[in-house]
PDB file of C-alpha atoms in Angstrom:
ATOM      1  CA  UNK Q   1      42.487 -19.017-117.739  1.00 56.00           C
ATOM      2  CA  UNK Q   2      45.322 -17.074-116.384  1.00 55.00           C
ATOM      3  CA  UNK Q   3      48.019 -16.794-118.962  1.00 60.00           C
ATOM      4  CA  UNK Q   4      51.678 -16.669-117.609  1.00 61.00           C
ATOM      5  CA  UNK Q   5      53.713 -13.416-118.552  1.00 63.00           C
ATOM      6  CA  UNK Q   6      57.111 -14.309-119.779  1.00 59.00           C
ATOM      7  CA  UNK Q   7      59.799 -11.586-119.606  1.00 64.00           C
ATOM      8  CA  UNK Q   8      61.814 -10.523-122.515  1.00 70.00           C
ATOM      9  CA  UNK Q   9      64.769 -12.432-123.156  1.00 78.00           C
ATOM     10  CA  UNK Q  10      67.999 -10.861-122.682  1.00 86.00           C
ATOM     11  CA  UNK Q  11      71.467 -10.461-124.811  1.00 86.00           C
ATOM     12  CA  UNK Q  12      73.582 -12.760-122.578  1.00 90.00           C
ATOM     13  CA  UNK Q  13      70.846 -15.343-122.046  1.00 92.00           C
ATOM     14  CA  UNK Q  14      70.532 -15.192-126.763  1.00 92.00           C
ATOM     15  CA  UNK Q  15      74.195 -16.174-126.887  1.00 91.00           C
ATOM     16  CA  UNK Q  16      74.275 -18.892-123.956  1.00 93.00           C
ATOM     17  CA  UNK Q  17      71.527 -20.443-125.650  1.00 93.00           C
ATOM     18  CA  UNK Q  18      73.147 -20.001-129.399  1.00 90.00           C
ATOM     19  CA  UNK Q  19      76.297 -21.692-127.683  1.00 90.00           C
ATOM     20  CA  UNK Q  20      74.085 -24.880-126.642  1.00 93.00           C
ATOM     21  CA  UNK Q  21      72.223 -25.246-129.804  1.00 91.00           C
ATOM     22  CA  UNK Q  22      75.416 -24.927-132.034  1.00 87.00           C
ATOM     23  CA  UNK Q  23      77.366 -27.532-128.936  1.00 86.00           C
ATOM     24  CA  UNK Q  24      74.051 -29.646-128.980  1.00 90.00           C
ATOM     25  CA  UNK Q  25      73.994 -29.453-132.975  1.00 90.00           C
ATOM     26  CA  UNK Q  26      70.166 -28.167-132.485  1.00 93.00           C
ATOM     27  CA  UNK Q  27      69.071 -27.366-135.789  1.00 91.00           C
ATOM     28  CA  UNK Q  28      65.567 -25.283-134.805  1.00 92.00           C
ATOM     29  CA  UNK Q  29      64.974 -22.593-131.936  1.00 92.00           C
ATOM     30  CA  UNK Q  30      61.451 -24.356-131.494  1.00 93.00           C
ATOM     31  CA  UNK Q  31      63.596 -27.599-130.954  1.00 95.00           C
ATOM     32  CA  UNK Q  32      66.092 -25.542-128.426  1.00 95.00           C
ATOM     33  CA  UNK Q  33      63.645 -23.931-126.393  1.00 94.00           C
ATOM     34  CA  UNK Q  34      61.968 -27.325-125.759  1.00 94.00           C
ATOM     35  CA  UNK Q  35      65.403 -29.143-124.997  1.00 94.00           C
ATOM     36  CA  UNK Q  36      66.050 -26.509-122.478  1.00 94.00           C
ATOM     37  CA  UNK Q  37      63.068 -26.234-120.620  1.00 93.00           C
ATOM     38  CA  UNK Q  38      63.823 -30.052-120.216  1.00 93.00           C
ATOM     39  CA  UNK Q  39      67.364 -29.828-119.271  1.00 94.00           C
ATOM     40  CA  UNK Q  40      68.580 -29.127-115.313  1.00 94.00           C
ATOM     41  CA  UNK Q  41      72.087 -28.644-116.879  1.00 94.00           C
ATOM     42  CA  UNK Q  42      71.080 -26.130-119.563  1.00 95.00           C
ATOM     43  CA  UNK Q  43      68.246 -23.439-117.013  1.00 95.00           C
ATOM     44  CA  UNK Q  44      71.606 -23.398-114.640  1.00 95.00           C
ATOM     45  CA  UNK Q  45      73.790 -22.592-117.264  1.00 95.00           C
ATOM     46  CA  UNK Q  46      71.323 -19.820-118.747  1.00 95.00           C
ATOM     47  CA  UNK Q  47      70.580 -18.878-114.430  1.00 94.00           C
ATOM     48  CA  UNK Q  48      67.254 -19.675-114.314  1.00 93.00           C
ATOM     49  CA  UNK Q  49      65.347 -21.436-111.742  1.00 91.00           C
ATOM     50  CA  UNK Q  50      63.362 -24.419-112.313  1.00 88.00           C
ATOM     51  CA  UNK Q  51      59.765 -22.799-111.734  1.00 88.00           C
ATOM     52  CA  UNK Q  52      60.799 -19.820-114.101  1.00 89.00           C
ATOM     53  CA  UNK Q  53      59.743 -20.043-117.518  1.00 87.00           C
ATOM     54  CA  UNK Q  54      62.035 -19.799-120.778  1.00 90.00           C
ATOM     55  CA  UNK Q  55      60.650 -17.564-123.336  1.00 87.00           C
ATOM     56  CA  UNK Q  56      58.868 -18.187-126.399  1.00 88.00           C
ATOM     57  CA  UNK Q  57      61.080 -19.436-129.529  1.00 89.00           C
ATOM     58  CA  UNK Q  58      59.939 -16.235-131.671  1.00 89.00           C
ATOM     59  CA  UNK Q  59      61.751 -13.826-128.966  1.00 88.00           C
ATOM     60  CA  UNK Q  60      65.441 -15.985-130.912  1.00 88.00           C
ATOM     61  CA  UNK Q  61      64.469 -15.213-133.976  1.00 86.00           C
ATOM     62  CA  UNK Q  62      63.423 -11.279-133.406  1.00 87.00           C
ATOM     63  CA  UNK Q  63      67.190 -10.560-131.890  1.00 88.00           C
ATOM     64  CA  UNK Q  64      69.091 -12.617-134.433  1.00 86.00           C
ATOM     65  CA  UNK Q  65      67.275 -10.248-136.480  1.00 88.00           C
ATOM     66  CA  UNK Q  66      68.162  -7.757-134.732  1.00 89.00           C
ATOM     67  CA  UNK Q  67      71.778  -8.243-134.689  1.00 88.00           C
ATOM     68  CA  UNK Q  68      72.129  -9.623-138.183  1.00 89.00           C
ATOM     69  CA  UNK Q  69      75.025 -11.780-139.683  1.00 86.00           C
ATOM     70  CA  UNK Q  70      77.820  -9.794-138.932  1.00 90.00           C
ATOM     71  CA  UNK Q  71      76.942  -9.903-135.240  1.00 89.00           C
ATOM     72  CA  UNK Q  72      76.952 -13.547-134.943  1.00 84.00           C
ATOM     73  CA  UNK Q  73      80.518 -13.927-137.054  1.00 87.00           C
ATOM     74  CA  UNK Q  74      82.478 -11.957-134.419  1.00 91.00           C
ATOM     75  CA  UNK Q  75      80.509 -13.898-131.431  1.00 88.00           C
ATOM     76  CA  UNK Q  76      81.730 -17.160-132.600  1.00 86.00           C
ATOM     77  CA  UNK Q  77      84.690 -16.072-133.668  1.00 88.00           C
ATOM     78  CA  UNK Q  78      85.787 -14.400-129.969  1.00 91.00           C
ATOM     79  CA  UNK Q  79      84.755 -17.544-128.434  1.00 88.00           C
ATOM     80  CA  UNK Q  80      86.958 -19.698-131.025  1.00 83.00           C
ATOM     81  CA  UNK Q  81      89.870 -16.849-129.997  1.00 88.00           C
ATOM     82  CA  UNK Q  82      89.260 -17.105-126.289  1.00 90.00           C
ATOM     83  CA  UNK Q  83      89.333 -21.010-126.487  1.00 86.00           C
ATOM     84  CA  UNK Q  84      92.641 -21.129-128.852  1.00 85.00           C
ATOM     85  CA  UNK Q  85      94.145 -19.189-125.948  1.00 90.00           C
ATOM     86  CA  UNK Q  86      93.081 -21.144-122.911  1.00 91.00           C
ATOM     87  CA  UNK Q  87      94.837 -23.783-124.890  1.00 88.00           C
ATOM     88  CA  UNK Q  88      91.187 -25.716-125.304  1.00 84.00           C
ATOM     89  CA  UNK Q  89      91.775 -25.314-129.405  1.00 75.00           C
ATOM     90  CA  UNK Q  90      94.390 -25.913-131.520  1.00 71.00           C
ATOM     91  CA  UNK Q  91      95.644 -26.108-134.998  1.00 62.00           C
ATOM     92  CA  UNK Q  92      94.150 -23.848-138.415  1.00 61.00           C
ATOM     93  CA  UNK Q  93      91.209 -25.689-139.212  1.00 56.00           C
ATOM     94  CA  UNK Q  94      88.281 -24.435-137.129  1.00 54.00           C
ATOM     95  CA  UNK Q  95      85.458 -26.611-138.943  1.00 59.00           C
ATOM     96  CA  UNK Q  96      85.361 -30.130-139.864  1.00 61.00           C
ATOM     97  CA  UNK Q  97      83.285 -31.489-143.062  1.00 63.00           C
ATOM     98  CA  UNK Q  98      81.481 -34.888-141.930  1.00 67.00           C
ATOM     99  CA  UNK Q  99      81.474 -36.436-145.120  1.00 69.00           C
ATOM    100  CA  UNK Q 100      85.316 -37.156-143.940  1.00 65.00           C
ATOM    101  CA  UNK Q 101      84.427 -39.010-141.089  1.00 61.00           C
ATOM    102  CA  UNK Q 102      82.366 -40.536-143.227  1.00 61.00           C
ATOM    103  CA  UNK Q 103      85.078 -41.293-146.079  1.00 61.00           C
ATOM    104  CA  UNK Q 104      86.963 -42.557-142.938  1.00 61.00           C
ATOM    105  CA  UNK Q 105      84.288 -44.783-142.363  1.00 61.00           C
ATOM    106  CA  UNK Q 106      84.406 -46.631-145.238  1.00 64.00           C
ATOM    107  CA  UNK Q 107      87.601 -47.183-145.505  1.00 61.00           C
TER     108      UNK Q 107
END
């Protein structure tokens, strides 16, 4: 049986698909690369064709270790900056604790 070579992932591809698994609240890579091989919406967004295949869930985890913490904290926080200025953000708080909606909720 012929098995299919997958190229390696690249750096831009790793953050579009950190954006849609923190957006998507995807808690596991495994779980994210199966979503997105599923999704039309998410292969455009990452610019790959539908008979193109995604690469293997271990190829995440070997650049997030890779690029460590720090590398991650000034992604997400550039994004929160660029959003805050296209006026798509606003006020201080840039996280929200559910157990207030939840609080909310019982009230």
């Amino acid at each position: 049986m012929h098995k299919e070579v997958v190229p390696p992932l690249n750096e831009l591809v790793f953050f579009k698909l950190q954006l849609v698994m923190f957006f998507e609240g995807i808690r596991s890579e495994r779980e994210l690369m199966r979503q997105a091989a599923d999704r039309l919406s998410v292969l455009w967004y990452l610019g790959y064709n539908l008979n193109e295949s995604l690469p293997d869930h271990s190829s995440l985890t070997r650049i997030r270790t890779r690029y460590g913490v720090e590398a991650f904290r000034r992604f997400f926080e550039t994004v929160v900056d660029q959003c805050q200025q296209a006026g798509l953000v606003w006020g201080k708080e840039l996280y929200a604790d559910p157990r207030d909606a939840q609080r909310d909720k019982l009230k």
